[in-house]
Amino acid sequence: ILEHAEGMAKFDGEGLLTCRWDEIETVEVKTVSYLVYFVPVGSRSVISVNWAHEKQIRIDEAREPLADLAVLFQRISEESARHLVSRFLAATEAGETLTFGEFKLSKSGLHWGSHFFPWDDSKNLDFKEGLRIRHPEALLHPWWRLEELQFPIPNRLVLSCLAEHYMSENSMKAGVRRSDPKRDS
């Protein structure tokens, strides 16, 4: 794996795959767990980076033992998010609903399965150490951070940045309403 200011490259056995940070469409990490009699005995992570025309770089921890795969994932996520956040924000402002794996994000809120969380729902959404969601059906562990969920979330950092933007925007609007009730009439 070669990282540079403009993007990244990987030799895949047949040739050199290269992509620029601004070409990346999705970044996700998937953890594959191995169980013996329902007891976890090991795991490995696989990073997938996708860009135009269905091109993909896969970095499999089992095949490419890297010193710190989490640092690499964070770097790829941050570099691609610099380009994706503004593009995705423009799409949501234009009324589009974006899909991030099991989540859907719109200007009005976050959808998780059949549940909808408006951005001003501080009872079920907060931004303490990243986006946290209180799942209404979870009894033992109701609050979930994006990083703790056991399913892959494409562009997790972009989802987190957009959620923070809309939650902040809604809390500012709520603050304006509370401080000046005449604006509501």
CSV table of N, CA and C in Angstrom, one decimal, residues 1-10 18-22 72 75-76 79-80:
chain,number,residue,atom,x,y,z
A,1,ILE,N,0.9,-1.2,0.0
A,1,ILE,CA,0.0,0.0,0.0
A,1,ILE,C,0.9,1.2,0.0
A,2,LEU,N,0.6,2.1,-0.9
A,2,LEU,CA,1.4,3.4,-1.0
A,2,LEU,C,0.4,4.5,-0.8
A,3,GLU,N,0.6,5.4,0.1
A,3,GLU,CA,-0.3,6.6,0.3
A,3,GLU,C,0.6,7.8,-0.1
A,4,HIS,N,0.0,8.7,-0.7
A,4,HIS,CA,0.6,9.9,-1.1
A,4,HIS,C,-0.3,11.1,-1.0
A,5,ALA,N,0.1,12.3,-1.2
A,5,ALA,CA,-0.7,13.5,-1.1
A,5,ALA,C,-2.0,13.5,-1.9
A,6,GLU,N,-1.9,12.9,-3.1
A,6,GLU,CA,-3.0,12.9,-4.0
A,6,GLU,C,-3.9,11.7,-4.0
A,7,GLY,N,-3.5,10.6,-3.4
A,7,GLY,CA,-4.3,9.4,-3.3
A,7,GLY,C,-3.5,8.2,-2.8
A,8,MET,N,-3.8,7.0,-3.3
A,8,MET,CA,-3.2,5.8,-2.8
A,8,MET,C,-3.0,4.8,-4.0
A,9,ALA,N,-2.2,3.8,-3.8
A,9,ALA,CA,-1.9,2.8,-4.8
A,9,ALA,C,-1.7,1.5,-4.1
A,10,LYS,N,-2.0,0.4,-4.8
A,10,LYS,CA,-1.8,-0.9,-4.3
A,10,LYS,C,-1.4,-1.9,-5.4
A,18,THR,N,-4.4,2.4,-8.8
A,18,THR,CA,-4.2,3.7,-8.2
A,18,THR,C,-5.6,4.5,-8.2
A,19,CYS,N,-5.8,5.3,-7.2
A,19,CYS,CA,-7.0,6.1,-7.1
A,19,CYS,C,-6.6,7.4,-6.4
A,20,ARG,N,-7.2,8.5,-6.8
A,20,ARG,CA,-7.0,9.8,-6.1
A,20,ARG,C,-8.1,9.9,-5.0
A,21,TRP,N,-7.8,10.7,-4.0
A,21,TRP,CA,-8.7,10.8,-2.9
A,21,TRP,C,-10.0,11.3,-3.4
A,22,ASP,N,-10.0,12.2,-4.3
A,22,ASP,CA,-11.3,12.8,-4.8
A,22,ASP,C,-12.1,11.9,-5.7
A,72,LEU,N,-4.6,3.3,8.8
A,72,LEU,CA,-4.8,3.4,7.4
A,72,LEU,C,-6.3,3.7,7.1
A,75,ARG,N,-7.0,7.3,7.8
A,75,ARG,CA,-6.4,8.2,6.8
A,75,ARG,C,-7.3,8.2,5.5
A,76,ILE,N,-7.6,7.0,5.0
A,76,ILE,CA,-8.4,6.9,3.8
A,76,ILE,C,-9.8,7.6,4.0
A,79,GLU,N,-9.3,11.5,4.2
A,79,GLU,CA,-8.9,12.1,2.9
A,79,GLU,C,-10.1,12.1,1.9
A,80,SER,N,-10.9,11.0,1.9
A,80,SER,CA,-12.0,10.9,1.0
A,80,SER,C,-13.2,11.8,1.5
